[in-house]
Coordinates of C-alpha atoms and ligand atoms in Angstrom, one line a residue:
T169 CA 42.7 -25.2 -5.3
I170 CA 40.3 -25.9 -2.5
K171 CA 42.2 -23.4 -0.3
N172 CA 42.2 -20.8 -3.1
S173 CA 38.5 -21.1 -3.8
G174 CA 37.9 -20.8 -0.1
K175 CA 39.9 -17.6 0.0
N176 CA 38.0 -16.2 -3.0
N177 CA 34.7 -17.1 -1.5
Y178 CA 35.7 -15.3 1.7
A179 CA 36.8 -12.3 -0.2
F180 CA 33.6 -12.3 -2.3
F181 CA 31.5 -12.7 0.8
S182 CA 33.1 -9.8 2.7
V183 CA 32.9 -7.5 -0.4
G184 CA 29.3 -8.3 -0.7
M185 CA 28.7 -7.5 3.0
A186 CA 30.6 -4.2 2.7
E187 CA 28.7 -3.3 -0.4
H188 CA 25.4 -4.0 1.4
Q189 CA 26.5 -1.7 4.3
I190 CA 27.5 1.0 1.8
N191 CA 24.2 0.8 -0.1
K192 CA 22.4 1.0 3.2
S193 CA 24.2 4.1 4.4
K194 CA 23.8 5.7 1.0
T195 CA 20.0 5.0 1.2
E196 CA 19.9 6.4 4.7
A197 CA 21.6 9.6 3.5
I198 CA 19.2 9.9 0.6
L199 CA 16.3 9.5 3.0
R200 CA 17.6 11.9 5.6
E201 CA 18.0 14.5 2.9
A202 CA 14.6 13.9 1.5
I203 CA 13.0 14.2 4.9
D204 CA 14.7 17.5 5.5
T205 CA 14.2 19.0 2.0
D206 CA 10.6 18.1 1.0
G207 CA 12.1 15.4 -1.2
F208 CA 9.1 13.0 -1.4
K209 CA 6.0 13.0 -3.6
M210 CA 3.1 10.6 -4.0
V211 CA 1.8 8.9 -7.1
Y212 CA -1.7 7.5 -7.3
Q213 CA -2.9 4.2 -8.7
P214 CA -6.6 3.8 -9.6
Q215 CA -8.6 0.9 -8.2
V216 CA -11.2 0.0 -10.7
E217 CA -14.6 -1.2 -9.7
L218 CA -15.4 -4.3 -11.8
S219 CA -19.2 -3.8 -11.8
T220 CA -19.0 -0.3 -13.3
G221 CA -15.5 0.4 -14.6
R222 CA -15.4 3.4 -12.3
V223 CA -12.5 4.4 -10.1
A224 CA -13.4 3.2 -6.6
G225 CA -10.4 4.9 -5.1
F226 CA -6.6 5.4 -5.4
E227 CA -3.7 4.0 -3.6
A228 CA -1.1 6.6 -2.7
L229 CA 2.5 5.3 -3.3
I230 CA 5.6 7.2 -2.2
R231 CA 8.4 8.3 -4.6
L232 CA 11.6 10.2 -4.2
K233 CA 11.5 13.4 -6.2
N234 CA 15.2 13.2 -7.2
N235 CA 16.1 9.6 -7.2
K236 CA 15.0 6.4 -8.9
L237 CA 15.3 4.3 -5.8
S238 CA 12.0 2.5 -5.3
P239 CA 10.0 2.2 -2.1
G240 CA 10.6 -1.6 -2.3
E241 CA 14.3 -0.6 -1.7
F242 CA 14.0 2.3 0.7
I243 CA 11.0 1.5 2.9
P244 CA 12.6 -1.5 4.5
V245 CA 15.7 0.6 5.3
A246 CA 13.4 3.3 6.8
E247 CA 11.6 0.7 8.8
E248 CA 14.8 -0.7 10.2
N249 CA 16.3 2.7 11.2
G250 CA 13.0 4.3 12.4
M251 CA 12.9 7.0 9.7
I252 CA 9.5 5.4 8.6
I253 CA 7.9 7.4 11.5
A254 CA 8.9 10.7 10.0
I255 CA 8.2 9.5 6.5
G256 CA 4.8 8.1 7.5
R257 CA 3.8 11.5 8.7
I258 CA 5.1 13.2 5.6
V259 CA 3.1 10.8 3.4
T260 CA -0.1 11.4 5.5
K261 CA 0.3 15.2 5.1
L262 CA 0.9 15.0 1.4
V263 CA -2.2 12.8 0.9
V264 CA -4.5 14.9 3.0
E265 CA -3.3 18.1 1.4
Q266 CA -3.8 16.5 -2.0
I267 CA -7.4 15.6 -1.2
R268 CA -8.0 19.2 0.0
N269 CA -6.6 20.4 -3.3
W270 CA -8.9 18.1 -5.3
Q271 CA -11.9 19.2 -3.2
E272 CA -11.1 22.8 -4.0
K273 CA -11.0 22.0 -7.7
G274 CA -14.4 20.5 -7.4
Y275 CA -13.5 16.9 -8.1
D276 CA -15.6 14.0 -6.8
I277 CA -13.2 12.6 -4.2
K278 CA -12.8 8.9 -4.0
S279 CA -11.1 7.1 -1.1
V280 CA -7.3 7.4 -1.0
A281 CA -5.4 4.5 0.6
I282 CA -2.3 5.3 2.7
N283 CA 0.2 2.5 3.5
Y284 CA 0.9 2.2 7.2
S285 CA 3.9 0.3 8.3
A286 CA 3.8 -1.9 11.4
V287 CA 6.7 0.1 12.8
Q288 CA 4.5 3.2 12.8
M289 CA 2.6 1.7 15.8
Y290 CA 5.5 3.2 17.8
D291 CA 4.4 6.7 16.6
Y292 CA 2.1 7.1 19.5
G293 CA 0.8 10.5 18.3
Y294 CA -0.1 9.3 14.8
K295 CA -3.8 9.2 15.3
A296 CA -4.0 12.7 16.7
Y297 CA -1.7 13.9 13.9
L298 CA -4.0 12.4 11.2
M299 CA -7.2 13.7 12.8
N300 CA -5.7 17.2 13.2
L301 CA -4.6 17.2 9.5
L302 CA -8.1 16.1 8.4
R303 CA -9.7 18.9 10.6
E304 CA -7.3 21.6 9.4
N305 CA -7.8 20.7 5.8
A306 CA -11.6 20.1 6.1
V307 CA -11.2 16.6 4.7
S308 CA -13.7 14.0 5.7
P309 CA -12.1 10.9 7.4
S310 CA -14.3 8.8 5.1
H311 CA -12.0 9.6 2.3
I312 CA -9.1 7.9 4.0
L313 CA -8.3 4.2 3.9
I314 CA -5.3 2.8 5.9
E315 CA -3.5 -0.2 4.5
I316 CA -1.9 -2.4 7.0
T317 CA -0.2 -5.8 6.6
E318 CA -0.8 -8.8 8.8
N319 CA 2.6 -8.6 10.5
I320 CA 1.2 -5.6 12.4
F321 CA -0.6 -8.2 14.6
L322 CA 2.5 -10.1 15.5
E323 CA 3.3 -7.7 18.3
N324 CA 0.8 -6.0 20.6
K325 CA -2.3 -7.5 19.0
E326 CA -4.6 -5.9 21.5
S327 CA -3.3 -2.3 21.1
T328 CA -3.3 -2.7 17.3
I329 CA -6.9 -3.8 17.3
N330 CA -7.8 -0.9 19.6
F331 CA -5.9 1.6 17.4
L332 CA -7.8 0.3 14.3
K333 CA -11.1 0.4 16.1
E334 CA -10.5 4.1 17.0
L335 CA -9.7 5.0 13.4
R336 CA -12.8 3.2 12.2
S337 CA -15.0 5.0 14.9
H338 CA -14.0 8.2 13.0
G339 CA -15.1 6.8 9.7
I340 CA -11.6 5.8 8.4
K341 CA -11.5 2.5 6.5
I342 CA -9.0 -0.2 7.0
A343 CA -7.6 -2.7 4.5
I344 CA -5.3 -5.7 4.9
D345 CA -2.6 -5.4 2.2
D346 CA -0.7 -8.2 0.6
F347 CA -3.2 -10.7 1.8
G348 CA -2.1 -14.2 1.2
T349 CA 1.7 -13.6 1.6
G350 CA 2.0 -13.7 5.4
Y351 CA 0.9 -16.3 7.9
S352 CA -2.6 -15.6 6.8
S353 CA -5.1 -17.2 9.0
L354 CA -8.6 -17.0 7.7
S355 CA -10.0 -16.9 11.3
Y356 CA -8.4 -13.5 11.6
L357 CA -10.9 -12.1 9.1
T358 CA -13.8 -12.9 11.4
F359 CA -12.7 -10.6 14.2
L360 CA -10.3 -8.0 12.9
P361 CA -11.8 -4.4 12.6
I362 CA -11.3 -4.2 8.8
D363 CA -13.3 -3.3 5.7
T364 CA -11.3 -4.6 2.8
I365 CA -8.8 -7.2 1.9
K366 CA -6.3 -6.7 -0.9
L367 CA -5.3 -10.0 -2.5
D368 CA -1.6 -10.0 -3.2
R369 CA -0.3 -10.2 -6.7
S370 CA 1.4 -13.5 -6.0
L371 CA -1.9 -15.0 -5.0
S372 CA -3.6 -13.8 -8.2
M373 CA -0.7 -15.2 -10.3
E374 CA -0.7 -18.5 -8.5
F375 CA -4.5 -19.0 -8.6
L376 CA -5.4 -17.5 -11.9
D377 CA -2.6 -19.2 -13.9
L378 CA -3.2 -22.6 -12.5
D379 CA -6.4 -24.6 -12.2
N380 CA -6.7 -23.5 -8.6
I381 CA -9.2 -20.7 -9.3
S382 CA -11.8 -22.2 -6.9
V383 CA -9.5 -21.2 -4.0
M384 CA -9.7 -17.6 -5.2
D385 CA -13.5 -17.8 -5.6
S386 CA -13.9 -19.3 -2.1
L387 CA -11.7 -16.6 -0.6
I388 CA -13.8 -13.9 -2.3
A389 CA -17.0 -15.5 -1.1
L390 CA -15.7 -15.8 2.4
A391 CA -14.7 -12.2 2.5
H392 CA -18.1 -11.1 1.2
S393 CA -19.9 -13.2 3.8
L394 CA -18.0 -11.2 6.4
N395 CA -19.0 -7.9 4.7
L396 CA -15.5 -7.3 3.4
L397 CA -14.6 -5.7 0.0
V398 CA -12.1 -7.5 -2.1
I399 CA -9.5 -5.8 -4.2
A400 CA -7.1 -7.9 -6.4
E401 CA -3.6 -6.3 -6.8
G402 CA -1.1 -6.6 -9.5
I403 CA -3.4 -7.6 -12.3
E404 CA -1.8 -7.2 -15.7
E405 CA -3.8 -9.4 -18.1
Q406 CA -7.3 -9.2 -19.5
K407 CA -8.0 -12.9 -18.8
Q408 CA -7.3 -12.3 -15.1
V409 CA -9.8 -9.3 -15.1
K410 CA -12.5 -11.4 -16.8
R411 CA -12.1 -14.3 -14.4
L412 CA -12.0 -12.1 -11.3
K413 CA -15.1 -10.3 -12.4
Y414 CA -16.8 -13.6 -12.9
G415 CA -15.7 -14.6 -9.4
Q416 CA -17.4 -11.4 -8.0
C417 CA -14.1 -9.6 -7.0
D418 CA -15.1 -6.0 -6.2
A419 CA -12.2 -4.1 -7.7
I420 CA -8.8 -4.4 -9.4
Q421 CA -5.6 -2.5 -9.0
G422 CA -3.0 -3.2 -11.6
Y423 CA -1.0 -2.3 -14.7
Y424 CA -3.8 -3.8 -16.9
F425 CA -5.9 -0.6 -16.1
S426 CA -3.2 1.8 -15.0
K427 CA 0.2 2.3 -13.5
P428 CA 0.5 4.6 -10.5
L429 CA 0.0 8.1 -12.0
E430 CA 1.6 11.5 -11.3
V431 CA -1.0 14.0 -10.0
E432 CA -1.0 16.0 -13.3
E433 CA -1.5 12.8 -15.3
L434 CA -4.4 11.7 -13.1
E435 CA -6.1 15.1 -13.2
L436 CA -6.3 15.0 -17.0
D437 CA -9.1 12.4 -16.7
F438 CA -10.1 12.4 -13.0
D439 CA -13.4 10.6 -13.5
K440 CA -12.2 8.2 -16.1
K441 CA -14.4 5.2 -16.7
Y442 CA -12.5 2.0 -17.7
E443 CA -13.6 -0.7 -20.0
V444 CA -14.0 -3.9 -18.0
Ligands
LIG510 P1 2.0 -2.3 -1.9 O1 1.4 -1.4 -0.9 O2 1.5 -3.7 -2.0 O3 1.7 -1.5 -3.3 C1 1.5 -2.1 -4.5 C2 2.8 -2.2 -5.4 O4 2.5 -2.9 -6.5 C3 3.2 -0.8 -5.9 O5 4.7 -0.8 -5.9 C4 2.6 -0.8 -7.3 O6 3.3 0.1 -8.1 C5 2.9 -2.2 -7.7 N1 1.9 -2.6 -8.7 C6 0.7 -2.2 -9.0 N2 0.1 -2.8 -10.0 C7 1.0 -3.7 -10.5 C8 1.1 -4.7 -11.5 O7 0.1 -4.9 -12.3 N3 2.2 -5.4 -11.6 C9 3.3 -5.3 -10.8 N4 4.3 -6.0 -11.0 N5 3.3 -4.4 -9.8 C10 2.2 -3.6 -9.6 P2 5.6 0.4 -5.4 O8 4.9 1.7 -5.5 O9 6.9 0.2 -5.9 O10 5.6 0.1 -3.8 C11 6.1 -1.1 -3.3 C12 5.8 -1.2 -1.8 O11 6.4 -0.2 -1.0 C13 4.3 -1.1 -1.5 O12 3.6 -2.3 -1.8 C14 4.3 -0.8 0.0 O13 4.6 -1.9 0.7 C15 5.6 0.1 0.0 N6 5.2 1.5 0.0 C16 4.9 2.3 -1.1 N7 4.5 3.6 -0.7 C17 4.5 3.6 0.6 C18 4.2 4.5 1.6 O14 3.8 5.7 1.4 N8 4.4 4.2 3.0 C19 4.7 2.9 3.3 N9 4.8 2.6 4.6 N10 5.0 1.9 2.4 C20 4.9 2.3 1.1
LIG511 MG1 -0.5 -1.0 -0.3
LIG512 MG1 0.1 -4.9 -1.7
LIG513 MG1 3.5 -4.6 -0.4

C-alpha cells in the first residue's frame, strides 16, 4: 500500500504541475490576444476622505473585457513573462485618456492611481511615455498617482529612488501600496520620495479585529509626522470605518463604500458624497 500511495502521489503531483503549466500558457494566450486587440479596460474604485465623505481619488484597476480572469491571477503571469511592460503602457494610456474625457465633460477631476509593477522598472522609456501622454491629452501630472510596492526597492534602490524623484518633480504623486505585507521597514518612510501609504487589507483586519489597534494608531501618527497621507485598503465594515476615522486615517478604499466601478456607473454620480 505504501508503494501504491507513493505512485498515486507522484501521479497526482505531475498532473498538478502539468495543469499549472497549461493554465499558465492559457493565461499567456489570453493576455497576448488582449494586448493585440484592445482587450483591457479599467474599473475605478473611489477613495473616500474620512473628514468630509468626499471622493479624494480613484484607483484604476485593470480588467479583461472578455474574460473573468482576475488581475490577481494574470498580473503575476504578465510580470513573469514580461508582458507587464506592454500592459503597463496600455493601462497608463487608458487612464490618461479617461481623465481627458472627464475633463471634456467638465467633471472635477480627482487624482487617479495607477498600479506600477516593479518589473516595469525595466521599461526604460516609461517616464517619457507617461509625460508625452499627459502633454498630448492636456492632463495635468498632478492628477496622477503612481502606486508602487516595497519590493521595487529590493533591486536597484538608487535608480528607483531617482525615478520616483523625477516623477515627483513633475507633480506626480507616489504611494506605497500593500503597506505592511512586505519586509516593511519603518525607517524606509523617512527617506523615500513618497506622498501616501496604503495600509494593506490584512493589516486592517489584523489590527482592527484584535486589541492591537494602538499599532495602527501609531503607524498613522508616524506617517503624519512625516507628512504622508494614509489610506486604509479593503475596509468592509462600519466599525472599521469608525475606528479608523477616530485614529485620524485620511481616507478609506473598500467595499464598505464602493466596489471598483465601471466608468458608466461612476459617472452616474461623479461627485458623490459618502456618509462616514
Ligand atoms: P491592489 O493594487 O492592492 O488593489 C486593491 C485590490 O483590492 C483590488 O483587487 C480591489 O478590487 C480589492 N479590494 C478593494 N476593496 C476591497 C475590500 O473591501 N475587500 C476585498 N476583499 N478586496 C477589496 P483587484 O482589482 O482584483 O486587483 C488585485 C491586484 O492586482 C491589485 O492589488 C494590484 O496588485 C494588481 N493590479 C490590478 N490592476 C493593475 C494594473 O493596472 N497594473 C498592475 N501592475 N497591477 C494591477
Ligand atoms: Mg494598488
Ligand atoms: Mg493594495
Ligand atoms: Mg496588491
